Structure formats: structure tokens, C-alpha cells
Short mmCIF file of C-alpha atoms in Angstrom, two decimals:
data_model
loop_
_atom_site.label_atom_id
_atom_site.label_comp_id
_atom_site.label_asym_id
_atom_site.label_seq_id
_atom_site.Cartn_x
_atom_site.Cartn_y
_atom_site.Cartn_z
CA MET A 1 -55.13 -37.94 -17.35
CA LYS A 2 -51.26 -37.86 -16.77
CA GLN A 3 -48.72 -35.12 -18.01
CA LYS A 4 -45.12 -34.53 -17.22
CA ILE A 5 -44.30 -31.38 -15.43
CA MET A 6 -40.98 -29.75 -14.45
CA SER A 7 -40.64 -27.62 -11.40
CA LEU A 8 -37.25 -25.81 -10.68
CA PHE A 9 -35.57 -25.30 -7.32
CA LEU A 10 -32.44 -23.21 -7.05
CA VAL A 11 -30.98 -21.05 -4.51
CA ALA A 12 -34.06 -18.76 -5.01
CA PHE A 13 -36.13 -21.65 -3.97
CA VAL A 14 -37.83 -23.06 -7.31
CA PHE A 15 -37.63 -26.63 -8.23
CA ILE A 16 -35.80 -28.84 -10.61
CA SER A 17 -37.92 -32.02 -10.93
CA THR A 18 -40.16 -34.00 -12.99
CA MET A 19 -43.79 -34.75 -11.73
CA PRO A 20 -47.05 -36.06 -13.12
CA ILE A 21 -50.22 -34.27 -13.05
CA VAL A 22 -52.90 -36.74 -11.70
CA SER A 23 -56.17 -34.88 -11.85
CA ALA A 24 -58.94 -36.22 -9.57
CA ILE A 25 -61.66 -34.20 -11.48
CA ASP A 26 -61.86 -32.72 -14.79
CA LEU A 27 -63.69 -29.50 -14.25
CA ASN A 28 -63.49 -28.56 -17.87
CA GLY A 29 -66.56 -30.81 -18.17
CA LEU A 30 -68.74 -28.22 -16.36
CA SER A 31 -72.34 -27.96 -17.75
CA GLU A 32 -73.24 -24.92 -19.62
CA ILE A 33 -75.49 -24.02 -16.72
CA GLU A 34 -72.81 -24.51 -14.21
CA GLN A 35 -70.27 -22.33 -16.29
CA LYS A 36 -72.89 -19.65 -16.42
CA ILE A 37 -73.18 -19.11 -12.65
CA GLN A 38 -69.55 -18.62 -12.19
CA LYS A 39 -68.87 -15.08 -10.91
CA PRO A 40 -67.38 -12.76 -13.55
CA ASP A 41 -64.29 -10.83 -12.78
CA ILE A 42 -62.44 -7.92 -14.13
CA THR A 43 -58.87 -8.86 -13.47
CA ASP A 44 -56.58 -6.81 -15.86
CA GLU A 45 -55.36 -8.87 -19.01
CA ILE A 46 -52.30 -6.69 -20.09
CA PHE A 47 -49.41 -9.13 -20.95
CA GLU A 48 -48.54 -10.06 -24.58
CA THR A 49 -50.98 -7.41 -25.70
CA LYS A 50 -50.42 -4.46 -27.89
CA GLU A 51 -51.31 -2.02 -25.32
CA PHE A 52 -48.94 -3.45 -22.86
CA GLN A 53 -46.13 -3.16 -25.35
CA GLU A 54 -46.93 0.31 -26.17
CA SER A 55 -47.23 1.38 -22.50
CA ARG A 56 -44.07 -0.23 -21.70
CA ALA A 57 -42.13 1.40 -24.73
CA GLU A 58 -43.71 4.77 -23.48
CA TYR A 59 -42.52 4.03 -19.93
CA LEU A 60 -38.91 3.32 -21.11
CA ASN A 61 -38.72 6.09 -23.47
CA GLU A 62 -39.58 8.46 -20.59
CA VAL A 63 -37.33 6.98 -18.06
CA TYR A 64 -34.27 6.17 -20.17
CA GLY A 65 -34.74 8.37 -23.31
CA GLU A 66 -35.15 7.52 -26.97
CA ASN A 67 -32.28 5.06 -27.10
CA TRP A 68 -33.72 2.84 -24.52
CA GLU A 69 -33.72 -0.23 -26.77
CA GLU A 70 -29.87 0.32 -27.25
CA LEU A 71 -29.21 0.35 -23.63
CA TYR A 72 -31.23 -2.63 -23.10
CA GLU A 73 -29.37 -4.54 -25.85
CA ARG A 74 -26.10 -3.38 -24.41
CA ASN A 75 -27.14 -4.41 -20.85
CA ALA A 76 -28.21 -7.92 -22.28
CA GLN A 77 -24.80 -8.33 -24.12
CA SER A 78 -22.93 -7.33 -20.98
CA VAL A 79 -24.79 -10.00 -18.96
CA GLN A 80 -24.08 -12.80 -21.51
CA ASN A 81 -20.30 -11.82 -21.66
CA ALA A 82 -20.22 -11.76 -17.87
CA GLN A 83 -21.80 -15.44 -18.18
CA LYS A 84 -19.16 -16.39 -20.74
CA ILE A 85 -16.41 -15.55 -18.51
CA GLU A 86 -17.68 -17.24 -15.62
CA SER A 87 -18.41 -20.44 -17.76
CA LYS A 88 -14.36 -20.50 -18.29
CA PHE A 89 -13.89 -20.90 -14.50
CA PRO A 90 -13.81 -24.52 -12.75
CA ARG A 91 -16.54 -25.22 -10.49
CA THR A 92 -16.68 -27.24 -7.02
CA PHE A 93 -18.58 -30.50 -6.72
CA SER A 94 -21.43 -28.48 -5.31
CA GLY A 95 -21.52 -26.30 -8.57
CA ASP A 96 -19.99 -23.21 -7.03
CA ILE A 97 -17.80 -21.03 -9.33
CA MET A 98 -14.03 -21.00 -8.35
CA TYR A 99 -12.93 -17.54 -9.16
CA PRO A 100 -9.19 -17.19 -9.98
CA ASN A 101 -7.53 -14.82 -7.34
CA TYR A 102 -6.96 -12.07 -9.93
CA ILE A 103 -10.74 -11.60 -10.40
CA GLY A 104 -12.04 -8.95 -7.92
CA GLY A 105 -15.58 -9.07 -9.41
CA LEU A 106 -17.92 -8.64 -12.30
CA TYR A 107 -21.07 -6.16 -12.57
CA ILE A 108 -22.67 -3.98 -15.00
CA ASN A 109 -22.04 -0.30 -14.75
CA ASP A 110 -24.58 2.55 -15.04
CA ASP A 111 -23.66 2.93 -18.90
CA ASP A 112 -24.77 -0.93 -19.09
CA ARG A 113 -21.18 -1.97 -19.80
CA LEU A 114 -19.50 -4.90 -18.09
CA VAL A 115 -16.89 -4.10 -15.54
CA ILE A 116 -14.18 -6.59 -14.79
CA GLN A 117 -12.44 -6.05 -11.55
CA ILE A 118 -8.80 -7.26 -11.39
CA VAL A 119 -6.49 -7.65 -8.47
CA ASP A 120 -3.41 -6.26 -10.23
CA GLU A 121 -0.78 -7.77 -7.86
CA VAL A 122 -1.68 -11.35 -8.68
CA VAL A 123 -2.00 -11.16 -12.48
CA PRO A 124 -0.42 -14.04 -14.14
CA SER A 125 2.83 -13.22 -15.73
CA THR A 126 3.24 -13.68 -19.47
CA LYS A 127 5.07 -16.69 -19.02
CA SER A 128 2.75 -18.26 -16.49
CA ARG A 129 0.64 -21.31 -17.50
CA THR A 130 -2.47 -19.61 -16.22
CA ARG A 131 -1.93 -16.42 -18.43
CA LYS A 132 -3.94 -17.91 -21.35
CA LEU A 133 -7.08 -17.83 -19.15
CA TYR A 134 -6.44 -14.49 -18.12
CA ASP A 135 -6.06 -13.05 -21.53
CA ASP A 136 -9.05 -15.35 -22.63
CA VAL A 137 -11.29 -13.62 -20.11
CA LEU A 138 -10.15 -9.95 -21.02
CA ALA A 139 -10.78 -10.82 -24.73
CA ILE A 140 -14.59 -11.67 -24.31
CA ASP A 141 -15.81 -8.22 -24.12
CA GLU A 142 -13.55 -5.92 -25.79
CA ASP A 143 -15.76 -2.86 -24.70
CA ALA A 144 -15.48 -3.88 -21.04
CA VAL A 145 -14.16 -1.53 -18.33
CA ILE A 146 -11.31 -2.67 -16.44
CA GLU A 147 -11.03 -1.83 -12.82
CA ASN A 148 -8.07 -2.47 -10.38
CA VAL A 149 -9.12 -3.52 -7.00
CA LYS A 150 -7.60 -4.75 -3.91
CA TYR A 151 -9.28 -7.95 -2.81
CA SER A 152 -10.21 -11.21 -4.83
CA TYR A 153 -13.85 -12.13 -5.32
CA SER A 154 -12.95 -15.54 -3.93
CA GLU A 155 -11.67 -14.23 -0.39
CA ILE A 156 -14.58 -12.02 -0.23
CA ILE A 157 -17.09 -14.81 -0.97
CA ALA A 158 -15.20 -17.08 1.72
CA LEU A 159 -15.53 -14.26 4.35
CA ASN A 160 -19.04 -13.69 3.63
CA GLN A 161 -19.87 -17.33 3.87
CA GLU A 162 -18.10 -17.57 7.52
CA MET A 163 -20.36 -14.55 8.35
CA GLU A 164 -23.42 -16.46 7.17
CA ASP A 165 -22.53 -19.48 9.27
CA LEU A 166 -22.20 -17.27 12.40
CA PHE A 167 -25.29 -15.71 11.59
CA LEU A 168 -27.32 -18.81 11.21
CA GLU A 169 -25.91 -19.93 14.50
CA ASP A 170 -26.86 -16.59 16.12
CA LYS A 171 -23.34 -15.84 17.05
CA LEU A 172 -23.03 -12.38 15.33
CA PRO A 173 -23.53 -9.27 17.61
CA SER A 174 -27.28 -8.41 18.07
CA SER A 175 -26.57 -4.84 16.60
CA VAL A 176 -26.05 -6.53 13.01
CA SER A 177 -29.07 -5.70 11.14
CA ALA A 178 -27.85 -6.83 7.77
CA PHE A 179 -24.70 -7.81 5.83
CA TYR A 180 -23.89 -8.21 2.19
CA ILE A 181 -21.13 -8.13 -0.48
CA ASP A 182 -20.80 -4.87 -2.00
CA VAL A 183 -19.36 -5.84 -5.49
CA ILE A 184 -18.82 -2.32 -6.84
CA ASN A 185 -16.88 -1.19 -3.77
CA ASN A 186 -14.87 -4.46 -3.56
CA ARG A 187 -15.91 -4.98 0.16
CA ILE A 188 -18.48 -6.62 2.45
CA VAL A 189 -20.79 -4.12 4.20
CA VAL A 190 -22.29 -4.63 7.56
CA GLU A 191 -25.05 -2.71 8.82
CA LEU A 192 -25.45 -2.00 12.43
CA SER A 193 -28.67 -0.71 14.20
CA GLU A 194 -26.54 0.90 16.85
CA TYR A 195 -23.86 2.54 14.93
CA SER A 196 -20.89 3.52 17.18
CA GLU A 197 -17.12 2.71 17.41
CA LYS A 198 -17.99 0.62 20.60
CA GLU A 199 -20.24 -1.59 18.30
CA ILE A 200 -17.77 -1.77 15.59
CA ASP A 201 -15.03 -2.82 17.93
CA ASN A 202 -17.38 -5.38 19.42
CA PHE A 203 -18.00 -6.87 16.10
CA LYS A 204 -14.24 -7.13 15.38
CA ASN A 205 -13.76 -8.75 18.75
CA VAL A 206 -16.66 -11.13 18.52
CA ALA A 207 -16.67 -11.98 14.68
CA PHE A 208 -14.04 -10.76 12.23
CA ASN A 209 -11.56 -7.90 12.12
CA SER A 210 -10.88 -7.86 8.40
CA PRO A 211 -10.18 -4.80 6.12
CA ILE A 212 -12.62 -6.24 3.76
CA ILE A 213 -15.47 -5.27 6.09
CA THR A 214 -17.00 -1.78 6.09
CA PHE A 215 -19.57 -0.56 8.50
CA LYS A 216 -22.60 1.67 8.00
CA GLU A 217 -25.54 2.61 10.01
CA ALA A 218 -28.75 0.52 9.23
CA GLY A 219 -31.46 2.59 7.56
CA GLY A 220 -33.61 4.49 10.05
CA THR A 221 -36.79 3.81 7.95
CA ALA A 222 -38.62 0.62 8.48
CA VAL A 223 -38.67 -2.04 6.08
CA THR A 224 -42.15 -2.64 4.36
CA ILE A 225 -43.27 -6.07 3.33
CA ASP A 226 -45.67 -5.62 0.46
CA ALA A 227 -47.48 -8.13 -1.53
CA GLY A 228 -45.20 -9.57 -4.20
CA ALA A 229 -41.88 -7.93 -2.89
CA PRO A 230 -38.87 -10.11 -2.56
CA ASN A 231 -39.13 -11.88 1.06
CA GLY A 232 -35.40 -12.02 1.72
CA ALA A 233 -35.11 -15.72 1.20
CA GLY A 234 -34.94 -16.00 -2.54
CA GLY A 235 -38.75 -15.95 -3.25
CA SER A 236 -41.59 -13.54 -3.00
CA VAL A 237 -44.07 -12.11 -0.14
CA GLY A 238 -47.52 -13.65 -0.18
CA TYR A 239 -50.11 -12.00 2.19
CA ARG A 240 -50.11 -10.29 5.52
CA ALA A 241 -51.45 -12.80 8.39
CA ARG A 242 -51.11 -13.03 12.07
CA LYS A 243 -51.80 -15.24 14.90
CA GLY A 244 -54.51 -14.25 17.48
CA THR A 245 -55.57 -10.56 17.70
CA SER A 246 -52.10 -9.17 17.89
CA GLY A 247 -48.62 -9.52 16.38
CA GLN A 248 -47.69 -9.36 12.77
CA GLY A 249 -46.32 -11.51 9.99
CA PHE A 250 -46.62 -12.85 6.37
CA VAL A 251 -47.21 -15.91 4.53
CA THR A 252 -44.76 -17.23 1.89
CA HIS A 253 -43.44 -20.27 0.25
CA GLY A 254 -42.73 -23.49 2.27
CA HIS A 255 -40.02 -25.26 0.06
CA GLY A 256 -36.57 -24.44 1.06
CA LEU A 257 -37.49 -22.96 4.51
CA ARG A 258 -37.65 -24.64 7.84
CA VAL A 259 -39.20 -23.61 11.33
CA GLY A 260 -36.56 -21.47 13.25
CA ASN A 261 -34.92 -20.12 10.04
CA VAL A 262 -34.17 -16.27 10.40
CA ILE A 263 -34.54 -14.01 7.44
CA SER A 264 -32.14 -11.18 8.13
CA GLY A 265 -33.81 -8.02 9.03
CA VAL A 266 -37.24 -9.56 8.22
CA GLY A 267 -38.32 -12.24 10.75
CA VAL A 268 -38.35 -15.61 11.75
CA VAL A 269 -40.23 -18.73 10.23
CA ARG A 270 -42.58 -20.03 12.90
CA ASN A 271 -44.66 -22.58 10.68
CA GLN A 272 -43.63 -24.51 7.70
CA ASN A 273 -45.44 -27.27 5.59
CA PHE A 274 -44.47 -28.93 2.31
CA GLY A 275 -46.72 -31.68 1.22
CA GLY A 276 -50.37 -32.64 1.08
CA ASN A 277 -52.40 -29.42 0.00
CA ILE A 278 -49.81 -26.80 1.33
CA ASP A 279 -46.58 -25.63 0.31
CA ALA A 280 -46.09 -22.46 2.67
CA SER A 281 -44.58 -20.72 5.57
CA TRP A 282 -45.47 -18.32 8.14
CA VAL A 283 -42.76 -15.54 9.09
CA ASP A 284 -43.15 -13.96 12.36
CA THR A 285 -41.77 -10.21 12.07
CA ASN A 286 -42.56 -9.26 15.53
CA GLY A 287 -39.37 -7.64 16.84
CA TYR A 288 -38.03 -6.78 13.47
CA SER A 289 -37.97 -3.54 11.46
CA ALA A 290 -40.02 -5.17 8.64
CA THR A 291 -43.64 -4.28 8.55
CA PRO A 292 -46.08 -6.18 6.54
CA THR A 293 -48.75 -4.42 4.36
CA ASN A 294 -51.63 -4.89 2.34
CA ASN A 295 -50.13 -2.78 -0.66
CA TRP A 296 -49.14 -4.15 -3.78
CA HIS A 297 -45.28 -4.04 -4.71
CA ALA A 298 -44.88 -2.04 -8.05
CA TYR A 299 -42.92 -3.47 -10.78
CA ALA A 300 -42.91 -0.77 -13.40
CA PRO A 301 -43.78 -0.48 -16.06
CA TYR A 302 -46.48 -3.28 -15.47
CA VAL A 303 -49.92 -2.13 -14.78
CA MET A 304 -50.88 -3.15 -11.27
CA PRO A 305 -54.30 -3.58 -9.68
CA THR A 306 -55.95 -0.54 -8.34
CA LEU A 307 -56.48 -0.42 -4.46
CA TYR A 308 -54.97 -2.76 -2.05
CA LEU A 309 -55.26 -6.44 -1.12
CA SER A 310 -58.55 -7.10 0.61
CA THR A 311 -58.42 -9.19 3.78
CA SER A 312 -61.18 -11.26 2.52
CA VAL A 313 -59.99 -14.87 1.69
CA LYS A 314 -61.48 -16.56 -1.39
CA THR A 315 -62.81 -20.05 -0.50
CA SER A 316 -64.09 -21.44 -3.74
CA PHE A 317 -62.38 -21.73 -7.24
CA TYR A 318 -63.80 -22.48 -10.69
CA VAL A 319 -62.05 -23.43 -14.03
CA GLY A 320 -61.94 -20.44 -16.11
CA GLU A 321 -61.88 -17.99 -13.23
CA ARG A 322 -59.23 -15.22 -13.86
CA VAL A 323 -56.61 -14.64 -11.12
CA GLY A 324 -53.49 -12.55 -10.86
CA LYS A 325 -50.27 -13.00 -9.42
CA VAL A 326 -47.50 -10.61 -8.04
CA GLY A 327 -43.99 -12.32 -7.77
CA SER A 328 -40.58 -10.69 -7.30
CA ARG A 329 -39.20 -11.95 -10.49
CA SER A 330 -41.90 -11.65 -13.33
CA GLY A 331 -43.97 -8.98 -11.49
CA HIS A 332 -47.45 -8.65 -12.24
CA ARG A 333 -49.11 -11.43 -14.37
CA THR A 334 -52.51 -12.71 -15.03
CA GLY A 335 -54.49 -15.57 -16.41
CA LYS A 336 -57.14 -18.50 -15.84
CA ILE A 337 -57.59 -21.34 -13.46
CA THR A 338 -57.23 -24.48 -15.61
CA ASN A 339 -57.59 -27.15 -12.78
CA VAL A 340 -58.94 -26.67 -9.17
CA THR A 341 -57.73 -30.28 -7.94
CA TRP A 342 -54.33 -30.70 -9.22
CA ALA A 343 -52.39 -33.44 -7.61
CA GLY A 344 -48.69 -34.71 -8.32
CA GLU A 345 -45.33 -35.21 -6.88
CA VAL A 346 -42.81 -32.64 -6.31
CA ASN A 347 -39.04 -32.90 -5.33
CA GLU A 348 -37.99 -29.94 -2.74
CA TYR A 349 -34.57 -29.94 -4.51
CA GLU A 350 -32.70 -31.98 -6.81
CA GLY A 351 -32.23 -35.41 -5.38
CA ALA A 352 -34.53 -35.21 -2.64
CA PRO A 353 -37.53 -37.79 -2.27
CA ALA A 354 -40.83 -36.92 -4.12
CA THR A 355 -43.50 -35.45 -1.91
CA LYS A 356 -47.12 -35.86 -2.80
CA PHE A 357 -49.46 -33.12 -3.20
CA THR A 358 -53.29 -32.70 -3.55
CA LYS A 359 -55.87 -30.02 -4.06
CA MET A 360 -53.69 -27.64 -5.40
CA VAL A 361 -54.86 -25.00 -8.16
CA LEU A 362 -53.21 -25.00 -11.64
CA THR A 363 -53.20 -21.92 -13.76
CA ASP A 364 -52.01 -20.54 -17.04
CA VAL A 365 -50.58 -17.80 -15.26
CA TYR A 366 -46.66 -17.23 -15.97
CA GLN A 367 -44.38 -17.94 -13.20
CA ASP A 368 -40.47 -17.78 -12.99
CA PHE A 369 -37.55 -18.25 -10.73
CA GLY A 370 -38.17 -16.18 -7.57
CA ASP A 371 -41.98 -15.85 -7.93
CA SER A 372 -42.40 -18.75 -5.40
CA GLY A 373 -44.51 -17.38 -2.41
CA GLY A 374 -45.96 -14.41 -4.21
CA ILE A 375 -49.57 -13.23 -3.87
CA VAL A 376 -52.39 -14.88 -5.97
CA TYR A 377 -55.26 -12.75 -5.92
CA TYR A 378 -58.88 -12.53 -7.37
CA THR A 379 -60.71 -9.38 -8.31
CA LEU A 380 -64.25 -9.24 -7.28
CA LYS A 381 -66.74 -6.89 -8.96
CA LEU A 382 -68.84 -5.31 -6.18
CA SER A 383 -72.40 -3.98 -6.64
CA SER A 384 -72.64 -0.22 -7.08
CA ALA A 385 -75.10 -0.25 -4.16
CA LEU A 386 -72.68 -1.92 -1.89
CA PRO A 387 -69.38 -0.39 -2.61
CA ASN A 388 -66.07 -0.18 -0.57
CA PRO A 389 -65.89 2.45 2.14
CA ASP A 390 -63.94 4.69 -0.32
CA GLY A 391 -66.61 4.29 -2.95
CA SER A 392 -64.73 1.99 -5.30
CA THR A 393 -66.41 -1.15 -6.78
CA GLU A 394 -63.45 -3.58 -6.81
CA ALA A 395 -62.25 -6.05 -4.14
CA HIS A 396 -59.09 -8.07 -4.71
CA MET A 397 -59.60 -10.89 -2.53
CA THR A 398 -56.64 -13.26 -1.30
CA ALA A 399 -56.58 -16.27 -3.33
CA GLY A 400 -53.33 -17.95 -2.27
CA ILE A 401 -49.58 -17.88 -3.05
CA ALA A 402 -47.54 -19.08 -5.90
CA VAL A 403 -45.41 -22.21 -5.18
CA PHE A 404 -44.14 -23.89 -8.29
CA LYS A 405 -44.51 -24.10 -12.11
CA THR A 406 -44.94 -26.61 -14.74
CA ASN A 407 -42.61 -27.18 -17.70
CA GLY A 408 -44.78 -24.36 -19.45
CA ASN A 409 -44.07 -21.97 -16.72
CA ASN A 410 -47.66 -22.23 -15.53
CA MET A 411 -48.19 -21.30 -11.97
CA VAL A 412 -49.59 -23.92 -9.36
CA PHE A 413 -50.71 -22.10 -6.19
CA THR A 414 -51.71 -23.14 -2.54
CA ARG A 415 -54.90 -21.84 -1.33
CA ALA A 416 -55.06 -19.33 1.38
CA ASP A 417 -57.98 -20.96 3.26
CA TYR A 418 -55.90 -24.10 3.68
CA ILE A 419 -52.90 -22.30 4.79
CA ASN A 420 -54.67 -20.20 7.35
CA SER A 421 -56.50 -23.21 8.63
CA LYS A 422 -53.51 -25.27 8.77
CA PHE A 423 -51.33 -22.65 10.67
CA GLY A 424 -54.06 -20.79 12.83
CA LEU A 425 -53.76 -17.56 10.97
CA SER A 426 -56.03 -14.66 10.12
CA ARG A 427 -55.83 -11.75 7.68
CA TYR A 428 -55.65 -8.31 9.10
#
């Protein structure tokens, strides 16, 4: 059996490639007896159902009011207009947008309206050749809010890139906990774990002394890394795992990451594999404020599984079994396993040579950009005579992590038992 599937890889670590499915065994041909002995499960089926749509509408009505549909439509239109504006700007050979120096930034405000930031000092004169582009930009959204700012987005991006380069080379002061572009305030924010005039001066002397940069104290509360949460590297958190009987860390996708990569404020990639039956990394969070948990990351208004993620790891899979996935892009999704011996070729990024994979698990679970690395689980129905310590009769076993999608947005996942064996990990 051969099919063509497409996986996407962007900055968010998803693939853009065409790859064939070569199925070693067709498990759809199981006998009736074999199918009957498959374990039943009670994974929630909530998506694309009347119940889900009703619960979503009720939730949004409660949070945003009766005009929530109008707000969502306005927000979507603002996003489209922002995209139209950016489509008018030239791009570099690598595809990056080249913003004119009179653009300070674009964002959607609390009223769901597009805000266009303008650097007034460098707006083209009416007689300038570039004036038409400026006028065309402002004409795209007549309801847009115009804000006058001091710095162009192009110079902010350039400075932020220089900071990223120093960060990857471990040349920023150790007190830097995080940094990011604050589009709304037209600045770059640097968070310091030791906030003081001394540390600020040290940063200015060692790195950059720019009025674009502002400083703030890093949050005092430790970061929690829940299953399915954003992983800080463009994907999602899988499951908590460690080496030996101490330490801490978590498993996530392998594509786009390399051993030694530092995920700001989260941890260091200690193991990585892309090929064979594994697309995964293990991130060591020792010495960082991030604390991996066995909790689910909530994506309201989606219904989440009850309880927490069990440390038990599933080691056998059957076609037709229901599994669930929690990812930072599409939230909680459920579906069925359609093949337990998926094999094919995947390009880690556009233009890269194809890498062969075998013994992967194919599902009809929906996956989108940014879900890579997210937890895949299986809900086991326990006997009422042997419940969990808290009296519940459900256990959400660790099945694996989402890694890439077919051209029909069907999720392929790497098995957790393979990952743990390869990297020498255990659940805790």
C-alpha cells in the first residue's frame, strides 16, 4: 500500500515534505475474535459534535458576552488585514519580511481591531516614490487604529536577532532569564533573575546599551511544564521523564532540535533522535525554573480528560484503539489508531535529505502546526475492585508524542516505550 502524505516543518518545527506510506502489516485485517479481545477504552469523543459546539458557545458567551461571534469575526478580519499588509512588503531570500522603516509593528488590540504602528518621523512625503505603498497599507483596513511609535519594527527585529545570536553562544549575562519583543510597547524586554541597577549596567556593558531595551524582574513563580503546553521551542511538551532516580526533564519532538540546544528558561536538550522509530528529544530541566508536571495543560473551552497523566507507559497498540492528544496549537483532540506499523520517509526541513522511519503509529487524530511533541495518551478503564488510590476508575496511560502529520492532518506518533528505551528514561 502506497500513499502520498505531506508533513509541514516551519519555525514552529513542522514539516513541508511529501512522503509515501509503506505499511509493513495491514492490521485492518484482524480476525473478528482478535478484534473482540482488544481492550475497550473511554477516551472522550467531543470534537465535531453537537455537544461540543454547544459547550463551546456556552463558554464563549459566558466569557465574552452575547456578541462573542461578532468579536471573533472582527478578530479574524483584523488578522486577515494584517496578513494583507505584510504581503505588500518585499522579502529576503530566506523568506523574512522586510518591513519599511515607517512601520513600528502590527497587533490586534483588546477590541479585536488591528493596530498599525507608524514611526511618524520617517513617513514618506507625498512626493516620495514610496508614498504609494504607505497609502496602500493604511487603506487596507479603514477601521484600523493608528499609533505613533518611536522605533521601527525592522530595527527591533535586527537587535533581537543579535541578542538571540549571543544567547545561543552563551554570551549573555547569566542573570538573563528571558527576552522577547514587546510589540505593543515598541520595545524589547529583558527579564533578569537578579534585578538590580548593577545587573542592568552589566548587561549594557557586556551585551547592548540600547534605548529599545527595557528591563524587568523575572517572575518569581517557577514555570510549570504541563503535558501539552508550549515547549518554548515552537512545539509542545510531551511527558515528564528523567534519567536515574533523580533529576527532572521532559520528552518532546526531535525534529528541529539538537543536543546542546538551550530552550530559554526551560532547559537543555540532552538527547535527540530523528529517524528509525523515534522522532524525539529529552530536555533536562535541572537548574532551570521550569518544573515538569503530570498535569494536563488546559485549552478552554475544550473538554480535558479527568485526573492526571499516569506514569504507566503503554507498550502494545491495536488498530481501532482510541487515543487522545494534547498539543499547544489544536488543544485536546481524540481519534483512533489506523496503523501501528507506519513506515515512510520524512524531510526534517524543506530541502533536507529524506530520513526513513519505521514502526510509527498512524491515527486519524487531528494535528496542526505547533502540536509536535505533544502528549499522546490512552484511557484505560480500571476495575471497580482495583481503582486508583483516590477511588477513580480511569487511568490515562502515556502512549507517546505527536511528531508529524499527513496531508489530511492525521497525526503520526512515536511510541513512548521506544523513546524511553533509546534515551534511558523513566516516567516519574
